[in-house]
Amino acid sequence: MTGKRRKKLLFLLPAAVFLAGLALLTGLWQRLYQKASYEQTEAFCSVILENYPELEEELSQSLKAYQAGLGENAGFLKQYGYEIRDFGENEVRDMLLLTLLTGVLGMASFLLCFVLADKKKNKRLLELTRYLERVNLGETGTLVQTREDEYSGLQDEIYKTVTKLYVTREEALKAKKSFADNLANIAHQLKTPLTAADLSLQLMERNAGNPYIEPVRRQIGRLNRLEEALLTLSKIDAGTLELKRESVDVYTVLCLASENLRELFDRAGVRTEIPDKGRAEFLGDMEWTMEALMNLFKNCMEHSQEGGTIFCDYTANPLYVEIRMWDQGTGFAPEDLPHLFERFYRGKNAAPDGAGIGLALAYSIFSLQNGSLTARNHPDGGACFEIRLYYH
């Protein structure tokens, strides 16, 4: 049965029940009226004959004349003070009860049909909702069309949309894997010529002094760092970067990251201030967390004046550990803030030899450890990074 026919039937059935009840009520009213008229006439005639037996013949003729509609003395009872309400009181009560019963049955039939209709609709909506819940949980499967109703079109569209989403997701995963593979291939291809160039540079440095050797060495070092960052990003994109989940002390990892950059800090004339705020730990990977923090330290150092300080602070609460790092530089340009963690994005005040990967890499590492990284300008000036590492 199609949805339109079922919907039509749900409206016709209560109407049919109501009409049938109305017809039954009309028949009952007629029957009660006839019975009441007969009984009252018989009782009236019995009273007359009981008091005046000799009038039986005249009474019979009068009844025949009344049945034939020949009576013309209208208003006879009224002139003696009798009203309509003085007769047939029981019959009127019975008619009212029948009318009320018919109305209740009609209303009940309407309500029953609408309740059944709503129940079927809710059941169908629940089927569609549960199917979408399974899709959101990553389960596969189809939504079998077992009947035609007003939701059949919606079910078809949901199935088509879900199928397209599955195809789109598969294509996106393939594209992501292809991008990661290409990125890894580029990184590996860079490694060979960089190694050869570094060896050649070492030979040139031994044989003869050359003022251009040091700039070339710096550029080779930059390319080596770029190659390592690209390789790490390719592993993140491919989902192959393995991170440990062990207890990491915040103060320790901050000190280690700062110490690994001590030579750069000394050369730039920048110092770090890391207060010991007590034990604060999270589950993560010590080495990769240190790598991410080093990228943040480098960014702060590149935007600090000589003699400046990079400040660190951290707190712990029942939900997460928060680490803050800020410098005394010029801060971020407002137009750069929405794009700081995009790959290869270089802001307005970016360092000349930066590649725009360090912040993106740090963001990805913290995200893989159930954390977040945000950036803003510190109220006292300078750039400020906020890291939150959640326990669950």
CSV table of C-alpha atoms in Angstrom, one decimal:
chain,number,residue,atom,x,y,z
A,1,MET,CA,0.0,0.0,0.0
A,2,THR,CA,1.4,3.4,-1.0
A,3,GLY,CA,1.9,6.2,1.4
A,4,LYS,CA,-0.8,8.3,-0.3
A,5,ARG,CA,-3.4,5.5,-0.1
A,6,ARG,CA,-2.5,4.9,3.5
A,7,LYS,CA,-2.8,8.6,4.3
A,8,LYS,CA,-6.2,8.8,2.5
A,9,LEU,CA,-7.4,5.8,4.4
A,10,LEU,CA,-6.5,7.3,7.8
A,11,PHE,CA,-8.8,10.3,7.0
A,12,LEU,CA,-11.6,8.3,5.5
A,13,LEU,CA,-11.9,5.7,8.2
A,14,PRO,CA,-12.8,8.1,11.0
A,15,ALA,CA,-15.2,9.9,8.7
A,16,ALA,CA,-16.9,6.6,7.9
A,17,VAL,CA,-17.1,5.6,11.5
A,18,PHE,CA,-18.7,9.0,12.4
A,19,LEU,CA,-21.2,8.8,9.5
A,20,ALA,CA,-22.1,5.3,10.5
A,21,GLY,CA,-22.6,6.4,14.1
A,22,LEU,CA,-24.8,9.3,12.9
A,23,ALA,CA,-27.0,7.1,10.8
A,24,LEU,CA,-27.4,4.7,13.8
A,25,LEU,CA,-28.2,7.6,16.1
A,26,THR,CA,-30.9,8.9,13.6
A,27,GLY,CA,-32.4,5.4,13.5
A,28,LEU,CA,-32.4,5.1,17.2
A,29,TRP,CA,-33.9,8.6,17.6
A,30,GLN,CA,-36.8,7.6,15.3
A,31,ARG,CA,-37.4,4.4,17.1
A,32,LEU,CA,-37.4,6.1,20.5
A,33,TYR,CA,-39.8,8.8,19.2
A,34,GLN,CA,-42.2,6.2,17.8
A,35,LYS,CA,-42.0,4.2,21.0
A,36,ALA,CA,-42.6,7.2,23.1
A,37,SER,CA,-45.6,8.4,21.1
A,38,TYR,CA,-47.1,4.9,21.1
A,39,GLU,CA,-46.7,4.4,24.8
A,40,GLN,CA,-48.0,7.8,25.8
A,41,THR,CA,-51.1,7.5,23.5
A,42,GLU,CA,-51.8,4.0,24.8
A,43,ALA,CA,-51.5,5.3,28.4
A,44,PHE,CA,-53.8,8.2,27.6
A,45,CYS,CA,-56.5,6.0,26.0
A,46,SER,CA,-56.3,3.6,28.9
A,47,VAL,CA,-57.1,6.4,31.4
A,48,ILE,CA,-60.1,7.5,29.4
A,49,LEU,CA,-61.5,4.0,29.0
A,50,GLU,CA,-61.0,3.3,32.6
A,51,ASN,CA,-63.1,6.3,33.5
A,52,TYR,CA,-65.5,6.2,30.6
A,53,PRO,CA,-65.8,2.7,29.1
A,54,GLU,CA,-68.8,3.7,27.0
A,55,LEU,CA,-66.4,6.0,24.9
A,56,GLU,CA,-64.4,3.1,23.4
A,57,GLU,CA,-66.0,3.4,20.0
A,58,GLU,CA,-65.6,7.1,19.8
A,59,LEU,CA,-62.0,6.9,21.1
A,60,SER,CA,-61.1,4.3,18.4
A,61,GLN,CA,-62.6,6.6,15.7
A,62,SER,CA,-60.7,9.6,17.2
A,63,LEU,CA,-57.4,7.6,17.0
A,64,LYS,CA,-57.9,6.8,13.4
A,65,ALA,CA,-58.7,10.4,12.6
A,66,TYR,CA,-55.5,11.5,14.5
A,67,GLN,CA,-53.4,8.9,12.6
A,68,ALA,CA,-54.8,10.2,9.3
A,69,GLY,CA,-53.8,13.7,10.3
A,70,LEU,CA,-57.4,15.1,10.5
A,71,GLY,CA,-57.1,16.8,13.9
A,72,GLU,CA,-57.5,20.6,13.7
A,73,ASN,CA,-57.8,21.6,17.4
A,74,ALA,CA,-54.1,22.8,17.8
A,75,GLY,CA,-53.2,24.3,21.2
A,76,PHE,CA,-55.8,22.3,23.1
A,77,LEU,CA,-53.3,21.1,25.8
A,78,LYS,CA,-51.6,24.5,26.0
A,79,GLN,CA,-54.8,26.2,27.0
A,80,TYR,CA,-55.0,23.9,30.1
A,81,GLY,CA,-51.4,24.7,31.1
A,82,TYR,CA,-49.5,21.8,29.6
A,83,GLU,CA,-46.0,22.2,28.0
A,84,ILE,CA,-43.9,20.0,25.8
A,85,ARG,CA,-41.4,19.4,28.5
A,86,ASP,CA,-44.1,17.8,30.6
A,87,PHE,CA,-44.1,14.8,28.4
A,88,GLY,CA,-41.4,12.2,27.4
A,89,GLU,CA,-38.7,13.2,30.0
A,90,ASN,CA,-37.2,9.6,30.1
A,91,GLU,CA,-37.1,9.4,26.3
A,92,VAL,CA,-35.2,12.8,26.1
A,93,ARG,CA,-32.7,11.6,28.6
A,94,ASP,CA,-32.1,8.4,26.6
A,95,MET,CA,-31.6,10.4,23.4
A,96,LEU,CA,-29.1,12.7,25.1
A,97,LEU,CA,-27.1,9.7,26.3
A,98,LEU,CA,-27.1,8.1,22.8
A,99,THR,CA,-25.9,11.4,21.3
A,100,LEU,CA,-23.1,11.7,23.9
A,101,LEU,CA,-22.1,8.1,23.3
A,102,THR,CA,-22.0,8.6,19.5
A,103,GLY,CA,-19.8,11.7,19.9
A,104,VAL,CA,-17.4,9.9,22.2
A,105,LEU,CA,-17.1,7.0,19.8
A,106,GLY,CA,-16.5,9.4,16.9
A,107,MET,CA,-13.8,11.3,18.8
A,108,ALA,CA,-12.2,8.1,20.0
A,109,SER,CA,-12.0,6.8,16.4
A,110,PHE,CA,-10.3,10.1,15.3
A,111,LEU,CA,-7.8,10.0,18.1
A,112,LEU,CA,-7.0,6.3,17.6
A,113,CYS,CA,-6.3,6.9,13.9
A,114,PHE,CA,-4.1,9.9,14.6
A,115,VAL,CA,-2.2,8.0,17.4
A,116,LEU,CA,-1.6,5.1,15.1
A,117,ALA,CA,-0.4,7.4,12.3
A,118,ASP,CA,2.0,9.3,14.7
A,119,LYS,CA,3.3,6.0,16.0
A,120,LYS,CA,4.2,4.8,12.5
A,121,LYS,CA,5.8,8.1,11.7
A,122,ASN,CA,7.9,8.0,14.9
A,123,LYS,CA,9.0,4.5,14.1
A,124,ARG,CA,10.1,5.5,10.6
A,125,LEU,CA,11.9,8.6,11.9
A,126,LEU,CA,13.6,6.4,14.5
A,127,GLU,CA,14.8,4.0,11.8
A,128,LEU,CA,16.3,6.9,9.8
A,129,THR,CA,17.9,8.4,12.9
A,130,ARG,CA,19.5,5.1,14.0
A,131,TYR,CA,20.9,4.6,10.5
A,132,LEU,CA,22.5,8.1,10.6
A,133,GLU,CA,23.9,7.3,14.1
A,134,ARG,CA,25.5,4.1,12.7
A,135,VAL,CA,27.0,6.1,9.8
A,136,ASN,CA,28.5,8.7,12.2
A,137,LEU,CA,30.1,5.9,14.2
A,138,GLY,CA,31.8,4.7,11.1
A,139,GLU,CA,29.7,1.6,10.5
A,140,THR,CA,28.9,0.6,7.0
A,141,GLY,CA,25.7,-0.9,5.6
A,142,THR,CA,22.6,0.1,3.6
A,143,LEU,CA,19.1,1.2,4.6
A,144,VAL,CA,16.8,-1.4,3.2
A,145,GLN,CA,13.6,0.0,1.6
A,146,THR,CA,10.8,-2.4,2.8
A,147,ARG,CA,7.7,-0.3,2.1
A,148,GLU,CA,6.5,2.8,0.3
A,149,ASP,CA,5.4,5.7,2.5
A,150,GLU,CA,5.7,9.5,2.8
A,151,TYR,CA,9.3,9.0,4.1
A,152,SER,CA,10.5,6.9,1.1
A,153,GLY,CA,11.8,9.9,-0.8
A,154,LEU,CA,13.7,11.1,2.3
A,155,GLN,CA,15.2,7.6,2.8
A,156,ASP,CA,16.4,7.5,-0.8
A,157,GLU,CA,18.0,10.9,-0.5
A,158,ILE,CA,19.7,9.9,2.8
A,159,TYR,CA,21.1,6.8,1.2
A,160,LYS,CA,22.4,8.7,-1.8
A,161,THR,CA,24.0,11.3,0.4
A,162,VAL,CA,25.6,8.7,2.7
A,163,THR,CA,26.9,6.8,-0.4
A,164,LYS,CA,28.4,10.0,-1.8
A,165,LEU,CA,30.0,10.9,1.5
A,166,TYR,CA,31.6,7.4,1.7
A,167,VAL,CA,33.0,7.9,-1.8
A,168,THR,CA,34.2,11.4,-1.0
A,169,ARG,CA,35.9,10.2,2.2
A,170,GLU,CA,37.6,7.4,0.3
A,171,GLU,CA,38.8,9.8,-2.3
A,172,ALA,CA,40.0,12.2,0.3
A,173,LEU,CA,41.9,9.5,2.2
A,174,LYS,CA,43.6,8.4,-1.1
A,175,ALA,CA,44.5,12.0,-1.9
A,176,LYS,CA,45.9,12.6,1.6
A,177,LYS,CA,48.0,9.4,1.4
A,178,SER,CA,49.1,10.4,-2.1
A,179,PHE,CA,50.1,13.8,-0.8
A,180,ALA,CA,51.9,12.3,2.1
A,181,ASP,CA,53.8,9.9,-0.2
A,182,ASN,CA,54.7,12.7,-2.5
A,183,LEU,CA,55.9,14.8,0.4
A,184,ALA,CA,58.0,12.0,1.7
A,185,ASN,CA,59.5,11.4,-1.8
A,186,ILE,CA,60.4,15.1,-2.1
A,187,ALA,CA,62.1,15.0,1.3
A,188,HIS,CA,64.1,11.9,0.4
A,189,GLN,CA,65.1,13.3,-2.9
A,190,LEU,CA,66.4,16.4,-1.2
A,191,LYS,CA,68.5,14.4,1.2
A,192,THR,CA,70.9,13.0,-1.4
A,193,PRO,CA,72.0,16.3,-3.0
A,194,LEU,CA,72.1,18.0,0.3
A,195,THR,CA,74.5,15.4,1.7
A,196,ALA,CA,76.7,15.7,-1.4
A,197,ALA,CA,76.7,19.5,-1.1
A,198,ASP,CA,77.6,19.3,2.5
A,199,LEU,CA,80.6,17.0,1.8
A,200,SER,CA,81.8,19.2,-1.0
A,201,LEU,CA,81.5,22.2,1.3
A,202,GLN,CA,83.7,20.4,3.9
A,203,LEU,CA,86.3,19.7,1.3
A,204,MET,CA,86.3,23.3,0.1
A,205,GLU,CA,86.7,24.5,3.7
A,206,ARG,CA,89.8,22.2,4.2
A,207,ASN,CA,91.6,23.1,1.0
A,208,ALA,CA,91.1,26.9,1.0
A,209,GLY,CA,89.4,29.5,3.0
A,210,ASN,CA,86.5,31.1,1.2
A,211,PRO,CA,84.2,33.9,2.6
A,212,TYR,CA,81.2,32.4,0.8
A,213,ILE,CA,81.5,29.0,2.6
A,214,GLU,CA,79.6,30.1,5.8
A,215,PRO,CA,76.5,31.5,4.0
A,216,VAL,CA,76.3,28.4,1.9
A,217,ARG,CA,76.6,26.3,5.0
A,218,ARG,CA,73.8,28.2,6.6
A,219,GLN,CA,71.5,27.6,3.6
A,220,ILE,CA,72.4,23.9,3.5
A,221,GLY,CA,71.5,23.7,7.2
A,222,ARG,CA,68.2,25.4,6.5
A,223,LEU,CA,67.5,22.9,3.7
A,224,ASN,CA,68.3,20.0,6.0
A,225,ARG,CA,65.9,21.3,8.5
A,226,LEU,CA,63.3,21.7,5.8
A,227,GLU,CA,63.8,18.2,4.6
A,228,GLU,CA,63.4,16.8,8.1
A,229,ALA,CA,60.2,18.9,8.7
A,230,LEU,CA,58.7,17.7,5.4
A,231,LEU,CA,59.5,14.1,6.3
A,232,THR,CA,57.8,14.5,9.7
A,233,LEU,CA,54.8,16.2,8.1
A,234,SER,CA,54.4,13.4,5.6
A,235,LYS,CA,54.4,10.8,8.4
A,236,ILE,CA,51.7,12.9,10.2
A,237,ASP,CA,49.6,13.0,7.1
A,238,ALA,CA,50.0,9.3,6.5
A,239,GLY,CA,49.2,8.5,10.1
A,240,THR,CA,52.5,6.7,10.5
A,241,LEU,CA,54.1,9.0,13.1
A,242,GLU,CA,54.3,6.9,16.2
A,243,LEU,CA,54.0,8.8,19.5
A,244,LYS,CA,54.5,7.3,22.9
A,245,ARG,CA,52.0,7.7,25.7
A,246,GLU,CA,54.1,8.0,28.9
A,247,SER,CA,54.2,10.4,31.8
A,248,VAL,CA,55.9,13.7,30.8
A,249,ASP,CA,56.8,16.3,33.4
A,250,VAL,CA,56.2,19.8,32.1
A,251,TYR,CA,59.0,21.6,33.8
A,252,THR,CA,61.5,18.9,32.6
A,253,VAL,CA,60.4,19.0,29.0
A,254,LEU,CA,60.5,22.9,28.9
A,255,CYS,CA,64.0,22.9,30.4
A,256,LEU,CA,65.3,20.2,27.9
A,257,ALA,CA,63.8,22.1,24.9
A,258,SER,CA,65.4,25.4,26.1
A,259,GLU,CA,68.8,23.7,26.7
A,260,ASN,CA,68.9,22.2,23.2
A,261,LEU,CA,68.7,25.7,21.8
A,262,ARG,CA,71.2,27.2,24.3
A,263,GLU,CA,73.7,28.0,21.6
A,264,LEU,CA,71.2,29.8,19.4
A,265,PHE,CA,69.9,31.7,22.4
A,266,ASP,CA,73.4,32.8,23.4
A,267,ARG,CA,74.2,33.9,19.9
A,268,ALA,CA,71.0,36.0,19.7
A,269,GLY,CA,71.5,37.4,23.2
A,270,VAL,CA,68.1,36.1,24.4
A,271,ARG,CA,67.5,34.3,27.7
A,272,THR,CA,64.7,32.1,28.9
A,273,GLU,CA,62.9,32.1,32.2
A,274,ILE,CA,61.2,28.8,33.3
A,275,PRO,CA,59.9,28.8,36.9
A,276,ASP,CA,59.5,25.6,38.7
A,277,LYS,CA,55.8,25.5,39.5
A,278,GLY,CA,55.7,22.1,41.0
A,279,ARG,CA,54.9,18.7,39.5
A,280,ALA,CA,52.6,18.8,36.5
A,281,GLU,CA,52.4,15.8,34.2
A,282,PHE,CA,50.5,14.6,31.1
A,283,LEU,CA,50.5,11.5,29.0
A,284,GLY,CA,52.5,12.1,25.8
A,285,ASP,CA,55.8,11.7,23.9
A,286,MET,CA,58.7,13.4,25.5
A,287,GLU,CA,60.9,13.7,22.4
A,288,TRP,CA,58.1,15.0,20.1
A,289,THR,CA,56.8,17.4,22.7
A,290,MET,CA,60.3,18.7,23.1
A,291,GLU,CA,60.5,19.1,19.3
A,292,ALA,CA,57.3,21.1,19.2
A,293,LEU,CA,58.4,23.3,22.1
A,294,MET,CA,61.7,24.0,20.4
A,295,ASN,CA,59.8,25.3,17.4
A,296,LEU,CA,57.9,27.7,19.6
A,297,PHE,CA,61.1,28.8,21.4
A,298,LYS,CA,62.7,29.5,18.0
A,299,ASN,CA,59.7,31.5,16.9
A,300,CYS,CA,59.9,33.6,20.1
A,301,MET,CA,63.7,34.0,19.7
A,302,GLU,CA,63.4,35.2,16.1
A,303,HIS,CA,61.0,38.0,17.2
A,304,SER,CA,63.0,39.0,20.3
A,305,GLN,CA,65.4,41.9,20.6
A,306,GLU,CA,68.9,41.3,21.9
A,307,GLY,CA,68.8,41.2,25.7
A,308,GLY,CA,65.1,40.1,25.6
A,309,THR,CA,63.6,37.3,27.6
A,310,ILE,CA,61.3,34.4,26.7
A,311,PHE,CA,59.0,33.6,29.6
A,312,CYS,CA,57.3,30.3,30.3
A,313,ASP,CA,54.5,29.4,32.8
A,314,TYR,CA,52.3,26.3,33.4
A,315,THR,CA,49.4,25.3,35.5
A,316,ALA,CA,47.4,22.0,36.0
A,317,ASN,CA,43.7,21.4,36.7
A,318,PRO,CA,41.5,18.3,36.7
A,319,LEU,CA,40.9,18.6,32.9
A,320,TYR,CA,44.3,19.6,31.4
A,321,VAL,CA,47.8,20.9,31.7
A,322,GLU,CA,48.3,24.4,30.3
A,323,ILE,CA,51.6,25.8,29.1
A,324,ARG,CA,52.2,29.4,28.2
A,325,MET,CA,55.2,30.9,26.4
A,326,TRP,CA,55.6,34.5,25.4
A,327,ASP,CA,58.3,36.9,24.3
A,328,GLN,CA,59.0,40.7,24.5
A,329,GLY,CA,58.9,41.3,20.7
A,330,THR,CA,56.5,43.1,18.5
A,331,GLY,CA,53.8,40.4,18.6
A,332,PHE,CA,51.7,39.1,15.7
A,333,ALA,CA,50.2,41.3,13.0
A,334,PRO,CA,46.4,41.0,13.4
A,335,GLU,CA,46.0,39.8,9.8
A,336,ASP,CA,48.5,36.9,10.5
A,337,LEU,CA,46.7,35.5,13.6
A,338,PRO,CA,44.1,33.3,11.7
A,339,HIS,CA,46.9,31.8,9.5
A,340,LEU,CA,49.8,31.2,11.9
A,341,PHE,CA,49.5,27.4,11.9
A,342,GLU,CA,49.0,26.9,8.2
A,343,ARG,CA,51.8,25.2,6.4
A,344,PHE,CA,54.3,27.4,4.5
A,345,TYR,CA,52.5,30.5,5.7
A,346,ARG,CA,55.0,33.3,6.4
A,347,GLY,CA,53.7,36.2,8.4
A,348,LYS,CA,54.4,39.9,8.1
A,349,ASN,CA,57.3,39.8,10.6
A,350,ALA,CA,58.6,36.3,9.7
A,351,ALA,CA,62.3,35.6,9.9
A,352,PRO,CA,64.1,35.9,6.5
A,353,ASP,CA,65.3,32.2,6.5
A,354,GLY,CA,62.0,30.7,7.8
A,355,ALA,CA,60.1,28.2,5.8
A,356,GLY,CA,56.7,28.5,7.5
A,357,ILE,CA,56.7,25.0,8.8
A,358,GLY,CA,57.7,25.2,12.4
A,359,LEU,CA,54.4,26.4,13.9
A,360,ALA,CA,52.4,24.0,11.7
A,361,LEU,CA,54.5,21.1,12.9
A,362,ALA,CA,54.1,22.1,16.5
A,363,TYR,CA,50.3,22.4,16.1
A,364,SER,CA,50.1,18.9,14.5
A,365,ILE,CA,52.3,17.3,17.3
A,366,PHE,CA,50.2,18.7,20.1
A,367,SER,CA,46.9,17.8,18.3
A,368,LEU,CA,48.2,14.2,18.0
A,369,GLN,CA,48.6,14.2,21.8
A,370,ASN,CA,45.0,15.2,22.5
A,371,GLY,CA,46.1,18.8,22.9
A,372,SER,CA,45.6,22.2,21.4
A,373,LEU,CA,47.8,25.2,20.4
A,374,THR,CA,46.7,28.8,20.1
A,375,ALA,CA,48.4,32.1,19.6
A,376,ARG,CA,47.6,35.6,20.6
A,377,ASN,CA,49.3,38.9,21.5
A,378,HIS,CA,50.3,39.3,25.1
A,379,PRO,CA,48.7,42.2,27.0
A,380,ASP,CA,52.2,43.5,27.8
A,381,GLY,CA,53.4,43.1,24.2
A,382,GLY,CA,55.0,40.3,22.4
A,383,ALA,CA,53.7,37.0,21.0
A,384,CYS,CA,52.1,34.5,23.3
A,385,PHE,CA,51.5,30.7,22.7
A,386,GLU,CA,49.0,28.7,24.8
A,387,ILE,CA,49.2,24.9,24.9
A,388,ARG,CA,46.5,22.7,26.5
A,389,LEU,CA,47.2,19.0,26.9
A,390,TYR,CA,44.1,17.1,28.0
A,391,TYR,CA,44.2,14.1,30.2
A,392,HIS,CA,41.4,12.2,28.3
